């Protein structure tokens, strides 16, 4: 894999909380503007890795660099999509997205053009009819799409997604995956996407990171030959390489889980 000028490189990252080793010697290189899906057994440290990149979890040793310079997450705008939507009950969908935009862009009021851009984002996420609804009036899939719209609205170069679609039924999930890819294509950000679903990892990941724990964390980067953000999930599933790759990943995950 070639190292792009803005690669985010984590080297020998270890995290300790109260004497307990949470992440042990993890190294990975993330090229700019690619989607990386992360698979790995429960408890291996996927969320911890994401939190390190987000600056929410300090590491005790190792280095994190962007384009060769020290990377301090607090100096960057990073879009985060948690598993549990994270919407405030008193904000409508549009208020939620526009307030995230205003905070990250240090603005008090939206200009007419910014209002149009955010409206386009709602349209891209198939949320136009939900703009003025509160979270309690939205389905899980709609809430999660608002959460994704909010992460896109913050701008910035990084998007961190922690099992964002795990609570959705399969139809809502496929719709959310497709809408996410369409929007991502408009401005590809370096994306880390944790999932427990092997097929989702193959559908969404340009590179699939397989995490294991063998005398320290291992992260195997697998280039995905079937990745095609323009294709539907059915087209991807019909690709000759799709099921062999899914099978291989399932086997490797099973081996790591022993
Ligand atoms: N705040 C914390 N205090 C103590 N231990 C923690 C803390 N956060 C995580 N851990 C431990 O660190 C390890 C890695 O947790 P992490 O949540 O990163 O794993 P994961 O791979 O995301 O798991 P899952 O797939 O189940 O969500 C686990 O053993 C977990 O119990």
Tab-separated table of C-alpha atoms and ligand atoms in Angstrom:
chain	number	residue	atom	x	y	z
A	1	UNK	CA	0.000	0.000	0.000
A	2	UNK	CA	1.405	3.409	-0.862
A	3	UNK	CA	1.713	5.971	1.868
A	4	UNK	CA	-0.241	9.098	0.909
A	5	UNK	CA	1.088	12.454	2.089
A	6	UNK	CA	-1.649	12.773	4.684
A	7	UNK	CA	-1.582	9.216	6.032
A	8	UNK	CA	-2.553	8.865	9.666
A	9	UNK	CA	-0.038	6.474	11.182
A	10	UNK	CA	-0.451	4.810	14.561
A	11	UNK	CA	2.686	3.047	15.753
A	12	UNK	CA	2.924	0.755	18.767
A	13	UNK	CA	-0.025	2.383	20.525
A	14	UNK	CA	-0.746	1.035	24.000
A	15	UNK	CA	-3.479	2.166	26.348
A	16	UNK	CA	-3.716	1.409	30.023
A	17	UNK	CA	-6.596	2.221	32.339
A	18	UNK	CA	-6.008	1.764	36.057
A	19	UNK	CA	-3.218	-0.718	35.447
A	20	UNK	CA	-5.278	-2.743	32.962
A	21	UNK	CA	-3.969	-3.077	29.404
A	22	UNK	CA	-6.811	-1.991	27.088
A	23	UNK	CA	-4.789	-1.840	23.875
A	24	UNK	CA	-1.401	-3.481	23.543
A	25	UNK	CA	1.054	-2.335	20.871
A	26	UNK	CA	-1.387	-1.573	18.031
A	27	UNK	CA	-0.029	-0.253	14.720
A	28	UNK	CA	-1.983	0.755	11.638
A	29	UNK	CA	-1.671	3.129	8.707
A	30	UNK	CA	-4.689	4.954	7.311
A	31	UNK	CA	-4.427	6.606	3.915
A	32	UNK	CA	-6.275	9.850	3.359
A	33	UNK	CA	-9.827	9.668	2.038
A	34	UNK	CA	-10.359	5.913	2.332
A	35	UNK	CA	-12.961	3.894	4.185
A	36	UNK	CA	-11.559	1.318	6.591
A	37	UNK	CA	-13.977	-1.123	8.139
A	38	UNK	CA	-12.810	-2.769	11.357
A	39	UNK	CA	-13.685	-6.338	12.272
A	40	UNK	CA	-12.495	-8.206	15.329
A	41	UNK	CA	-13.671	-10.318	18.239
A	42	UNK	CA	-15.520	-8.676	21.108
A	43	UNK	CA	-13.204	-6.961	23.589
A	44	UNK	CA	-10.183	-6.895	21.262
A	45	UNK	CA	-10.034	-3.074	21.409
A	46	UNK	CA	-11.898	-1.773	18.338
A	47	UNK	CA	-13.745	1.003	20.192
A	48	UNK	CA	-10.602	1.857	22.148
A	49	UNK	CA	-8.702	2.302	18.874
A	50	UNK	CA	-11.435	4.627	17.609
A	51	UNK	CA	-11.351	6.591	20.858
A	52	UNK	CA	-7.582	7.020	20.581
A	53	UNK	CA	-7.987	8.517	17.086
A	54	UNK	CA	-10.844	10.731	18.357
A	55	UNK	CA	-8.667	11.967	21.218
A	56	UNK	CA	-11.090	10.572	23.786
A	57	UNK	CA	-8.632	8.030	25.184
A	58	UNK	CA	-5.022	8.964	25.962
A	59	UNK	CA	-2.375	6.411	25.015
A	60	UNK	CA	0.469	5.499	27.364
A	61	UNK	CA	3.039	4.695	24.685
A	62	UNK	CA	3.455	4.822	20.920
A	63	UNK	CA	3.091	7.574	18.347
A	64	UNK	CA	0.314	8.970	16.207
A	65	UNK	CA	1.307	11.085	13.186
A	66	UNK	CA	-0.455	12.726	10.266
A	67	UNK	CA	1.653	13.292	7.175
A	68	UNK	CA	4.754	12.735	9.294
A	69	UNK	CA	3.858	15.310	11.959
A	70	UNK	CA	2.538	14.598	15.423
A	71	UNK	CA	-1.253	14.202	15.291
A	72	UNK	CA	-3.224	15.878	18.035
A	73	UNK	CA	-6.929	14.989	17.562
A	74	UNK	CA	-7.966	18.056	19.545
A	75	UNK	CA	-6.628	20.267	16.767
A	76	UNK	CA	-8.856	18.586	14.163
A	77	UNK	CA	-12.561	18.448	13.502
A	78	UNK	CA	-13.592	14.814	13.719
A	79	UNK	CA	-17.072	13.520	12.943
A	80	UNK	CA	-18.185	10.792	15.325
A	81	UNK	CA	-21.205	8.528	14.863
A	82	UNK	CA	-21.870	6.480	17.999
A	83	UNK	CA	-23.929	3.299	18.172
A	84	UNK	CA	-26.669	5.022	20.153
A	85	UNK	CA	-27.435	7.954	17.799
A	86	UNK	CA	-26.515	10.544	20.458
A	87	UNK	CA	-29.318	12.987	19.562
A	88	UNK	CA	-30.644	15.491	22.101
A	89	UNK	CA	-34.401	15.038	22.752
A	90	UNK	CA	-35.134	18.771	22.643
A	91	UNK	CA	-33.552	19.388	19.228
A	92	UNK	CA	-35.284	18.760	15.917
A	93	UNK	CA	-33.298	16.857	13.294
A	94	UNK	CA	-32.374	20.093	11.527
A	95	UNK	CA	-31.441	21.854	14.790
A	96	UNK	CA	-29.226	18.919	15.715
A	97	UNK	CA	-27.336	19.008	12.419
A	98	UNK	CA	-27.152	22.798	12.157
A	99	UNK	CA	-25.932	23.204	15.748
A	100	UNK	CA	-23.132	20.683	15.089
A	101	UNK	CA	-22.235	22.691	11.983
A	102	UNK	CA	-22.292	26.001	13.885
A	103	UNK	CA	-20.142	24.690	16.741
A	104	UNK	CA	-17.496	23.170	14.477
A	105	UNK	CA	-17.411	26.228	12.200
A	106	UNK	CA	-17.579	28.696	15.089
A	107	UNK	CA	-20.712	30.413	13.788
A	108	UNK	CA	-23.712	31.927	15.532
A	109	UNK	CA	-26.034	31.986	12.517
A	110	UNK	CA	-26.254	30.138	9.209
A	111	UNK	CA	-25.997	32.078	5.960
A	112	UNK	CA	-28.576	31.328	3.271
A	113	UNK	CA	-25.943	29.318	1.395
A	114	UNK	CA	-25.065	27.244	4.470
A	115	UNK	CA	-28.749	26.615	5.034
A	116	UNK	CA	-28.973	25.323	1.450
A	117	UNK	CA	-25.924	23.073	1.940
A	118	UNK	CA	-27.377	21.519	5.077
A	119	UNK	CA	-30.739	21.082	3.354
A	120	UNK	CA	-28.922	19.253	0.547
A	121	UNK	CA	-27.364	17.014	3.190
A	122	UNK	CA	-30.851	16.186	4.492
A	123	UNK	CA	-31.950	15.407	0.976
A	124	UNK	CA	-28.873	13.173	0.436
A	125	UNK	CA	-29.730	11.238	3.594
A	126	UNK	CA	-33.411	10.903	2.555
A	127	UNK	CA	-34.520	12.952	5.547
A	128	UNK	CA	-36.350	15.908	3.997
A	129	UNK	CA	-39.668	14.991	5.580
A	130	UNK	CA	-38.028	14.481	8.956
A	131	UNK	CA	-36.229	17.832	9.174
A	132	UNK	CA	-38.488	19.353	11.810
A	133	UNK	CA	-39.129	16.242	13.855
A	134	UNK	CA	-37.758	15.477	17.315
A	135	UNK	CA	-35.867	12.207	18.010
A	136	UNK	CA	-38.958	10.688	19.688
A	137	UNK	CA	-40.838	11.162	16.400
A	138	UNK	CA	-38.161	9.383	14.330
A	139	UNK	CA	-37.523	5.692	13.676
A	140	UNK	CA	-34.158	4.197	14.682
A	141	UNK	CA	-32.982	4.248	11.060
A	142	UNK	CA	-33.998	7.896	10.667
A	143	UNK	CA	-32.260	8.866	13.927
A	144	UNK	CA	-29.105	7.144	12.787
A	145	UNK	CA	-29.212	8.953	9.436
A	146	UNK	CA	-29.552	12.263	11.327
A	147	UNK	CA	-26.520	11.246	13.365
A	148	UNK	CA	-24.573	10.570	10.149
A	149	UNK	CA	-25.753	13.872	8.621
A	150	UNK	CA	-24.496	15.608	11.753
A	151	UNK	CA	-21.082	13.967	11.435
A	152	UNK	CA	-20.858	15.029	7.773
A	153	UNK	CA	-21.993	18.565	8.704
A	154	UNK	CA	-19.142	19.014	11.180
A	155	UNK	CA	-16.772	18.959	8.191
A	156	UNK	CA	-13.239	17.874	9.005
A	157	UNK	CA	-11.215	15.118	7.435
A	158	UNK	CA	-12.088	12.182	9.669
A	159	UNK	CA	-15.234	10.212	10.226
A	160	UNK	CA	-15.335	7.673	13.048
A	161	UNK	CA	-18.289	5.304	13.160
A	162	UNK	CA	-18.802	2.784	15.953
A	163	UNK	CA	-21.244	0.081	14.836
A	164	UNK	CA	-23.619	2.787	13.630
A	165	UNK	CA	-26.109	0.456	11.962
A	166	UNK	CA	-26.125	-2.438	14.415
A	167	UNK	CA	-29.547	-1.609	15.875
A	168	UNK	CA	-31.269	-1.355	12.491
A	169	UNK	CA	-33.363	-3.992	10.738
A	170	UNK	CA	-31.759	-5.327	7.585
A	171	UNK	CA	-33.742	-3.145	5.152
A	172	UNK	CA	-33.075	0.108	7.066
A	173	UNK	CA	-29.477	-0.965	7.386
A	174	UNK	CA	-29.017	-1.447	3.648
A	175	UNK	CA	-30.641	1.911	2.992
A	176	UNK	CA	-28.389	3.638	5.549
A	177	UNK	CA	-25.282	1.953	4.078
A	178	UNK	CA	-26.166	3.075	0.565
A	179	UNK	CA	-26.986	6.648	1.594
A	180	UNK	CA	-23.799	6.840	3.616
A	181	UNK	CA	-21.701	5.733	0.610
A	182	UNK	CA	-23.444	8.171	-1.756
A	183	UNK	CA	-22.798	11.070	0.567
A	184	UNK	CA	-19.234	9.942	1.299
A	185	UNK	CA	-18.540	10.001	-2.453
A	186	UNK	CA	-19.270	13.741	-2.510
A	187	UNK	CA	-16.265	14.374	-0.258
A	188	UNK	CA	-14.361	11.228	0.695
A	189	UNK	CA	-13.107	11.475	4.260
A	190	UNK	CA	-10.787	9.067	5.995
A	191	UNK	CA	-13.350	6.824	7.661
A	192	UNK	CA	-12.998	4.217	10.379
A	193	UNK	CA	-16.109	2.073	10.583
A	194	UNK	CA	-16.455	-0.602	13.253
A	195	UNK	CA	-18.860	-3.427	12.528
A	196	UNK	CA	-19.589	-6.956	13.714
A	197	UNK	CA	-21.249	-7.747	10.412
A	198	UNK	CA	-18.796	-9.311	7.951
A	199	UNK	CA	-20.980	-8.569	4.910
A	200	UNK	CA	-21.264	-4.925	5.969
A	201	UNK	CA	-17.465	-4.766	6.340
A	202	UNK	CA	-17.094	-6.033	2.769
A	203	UNK	CA	-19.813	-3.767	1.363
A	204	UNK	CA	-18.443	-0.582	2.942
A	205	UNK	CA	-14.706	-1.077	3.349
A	206	UNK	CA	-12.105	-0.181	0.730
A	207	UNK	CA	-9.746	-1.787	3.184
A	208	UNK	CA	-10.860	-4.217	5.875
A	209	UNK	CA	-8.879	-4.125	9.106
A	210	UNK	CA	-9.003	-7.409	10.934
A	211	UNK	CA	-8.028	-7.009	14.573
A	212	UNK	CA	-6.740	-9.864	16.686
A	213	UNK	CA	-4.945	-10.238	19.964
A	214	UNK	CA	-1.888	-12.491	19.818
A	215	UNK	CA	0.895	-11.313	22.126
A	216	UNK	CA	-0.214	-7.750	21.398
A	217	UNK	CA	-2.759	-6.407	18.973
A	218	UNK	CA	-2.462	-7.499	15.357
A	219	UNK	CA	-4.182	-5.481	12.644
A	220	UNK	CA	-4.241	-7.151	9.252
A	221	UNK	CA	-5.166	-4.787	6.393
A	222	UNK	CA	-7.037	-6.593	3.615
A	223	UNK	CA	-7.593	-4.714	0.353
A	224	UNK	CA	-11.165	-5.274	-0.757
A	225	UNK	CA	-11.462	-6.302	-4.419
A	226	UNK	CA	-15.249	-5.966	-4.474
A	227	UNK	CA	-15.516	-2.435	-3.046
A	228	UNK	CA	-17.567	-0.252	-5.388
A	229	UNK	CA	-19.432	2.682	-3.848
A	230	UNK	CA	-21.499	3.090	-7.033
A	231	UNK	CA	-22.881	-0.442	-6.887
A	232	UNK	CA	-25.947	-1.618	-4.992
A	233	UNK	CA	-25.518	-4.178	-2.224
A	234	UNK	CA	-27.153	-6.765	-4.511
A	235	UNK	CA	-24.600	-6.098	-7.245
A	236	UNK	CA	-21.780	-6.400	-4.693
A	237	UNK	CA	-23.191	-9.678	-3.420
A	238	UNK	CA	-23.316	-11.017	-6.967
A	239	UNK	CA	-19.613	-10.311	-7.434
A	240	UNK	CA	-17.637	-13.575	-7.793
A	241	UNK	CA	-15.222	-12.559	-5.058
A	242	UNK	CA	-17.848	-11.493	-2.502
A	243	UNK	CA	-18.695	-14.782	-0.767
A	244	UNK	CA	-15.138	-16.193	-0.849
A	245	UNK	CA	-13.959	-13.019	0.915
A	246	UNK	CA	-16.819	-13.158	3.441
A	247	UNK	CA	-15.981	-16.820	4.149
A	248	UNK	CA	-12.282	-16.061	4.577
A	249	UNK	CA	-13.026	-13.217	6.998
A	250	UNK	CA	-15.479	-15.366	9.001
A	251	UNK	CA	-12.833	-18.092	9.331
A	252	UNK	CA	-10.142	-15.631	10.405
A	253	UNK	CA	-12.485	-14.000	12.919
A	254	UNK	CA	-13.306	-17.402	14.315
A	255	UNK	CA	-9.589	-18.180	14.681
A	256	UNK	CA	-8.997	-14.880	16.480
A	257	UNK	CA	-11.880	-15.574	18.851
A	258	UNK	CA	-10.413	-18.814	20.169
B	1	LIG	N1	-13.057	2.459	30.652
B	1	LIG	C1	-12.590	1.195	30.735
B	1	LIG	N2	-12.113	0.711	31.902
B	1	LIG	C2	-11.620	-0.552	31.984
B	1	LIG	N3	-11.585	-1.430	30.950
B	1	LIG	C3	-12.059	-0.999	29.775
B	1	LIG	C4	-12.580	0.325	29.586
B	1	LIG	N4	-12.966	0.451	28.288
B	1	LIG	C5	-12.701	-0.742	27.699
B	1	LIG	N5	-12.160	-1.604	28.589
B	1	LIG	C6	-11.704	-2.979	28.287
B	1	LIG	O1	-10.806	-2.871	27.203
B	1	LIG	C7	-10.963	-3.960	26.300
B	1	LIG	C8	-11.248	-3.448	24.900
B	1	LIG	O2	-12.532	-2.813	24.889
B	1	LIG	P1	-13.180	-2.235	23.564
B	1	LIG	O3	-14.516	-1.655	23.930
B	1	LIG	O4	-12.214	-1.362	22.892
B	1	LIG	O5	-13.368	-3.573	22.716
B	1	LIG	P2	-14.216	-3.829	21.383
B	1	LIG	O6	-13.357	-4.633	20.489
B	1	LIG	O7	-14.749	-2.554	20.865
B	1	LIG	O8	-15.390	-4.734	21.952
B	1	LIG	P3	-16.917	-4.961	21.426
B	1	LIG	O9	-16.809	-5.568	20.058
B	1	LIG	O10	-17.481	-5.916	22.411
B	1	LIG	O11	-17.601	-3.621	21.432
B	1	LIG	C9	-12.073	-4.834	26.875
B	1	LIG	O12	-11.482	-5.885	27.570
B	1	LIG	C10	-12.812	-3.902	27.796
B	1	LIG	O13	-13.388	-4.612	28.868
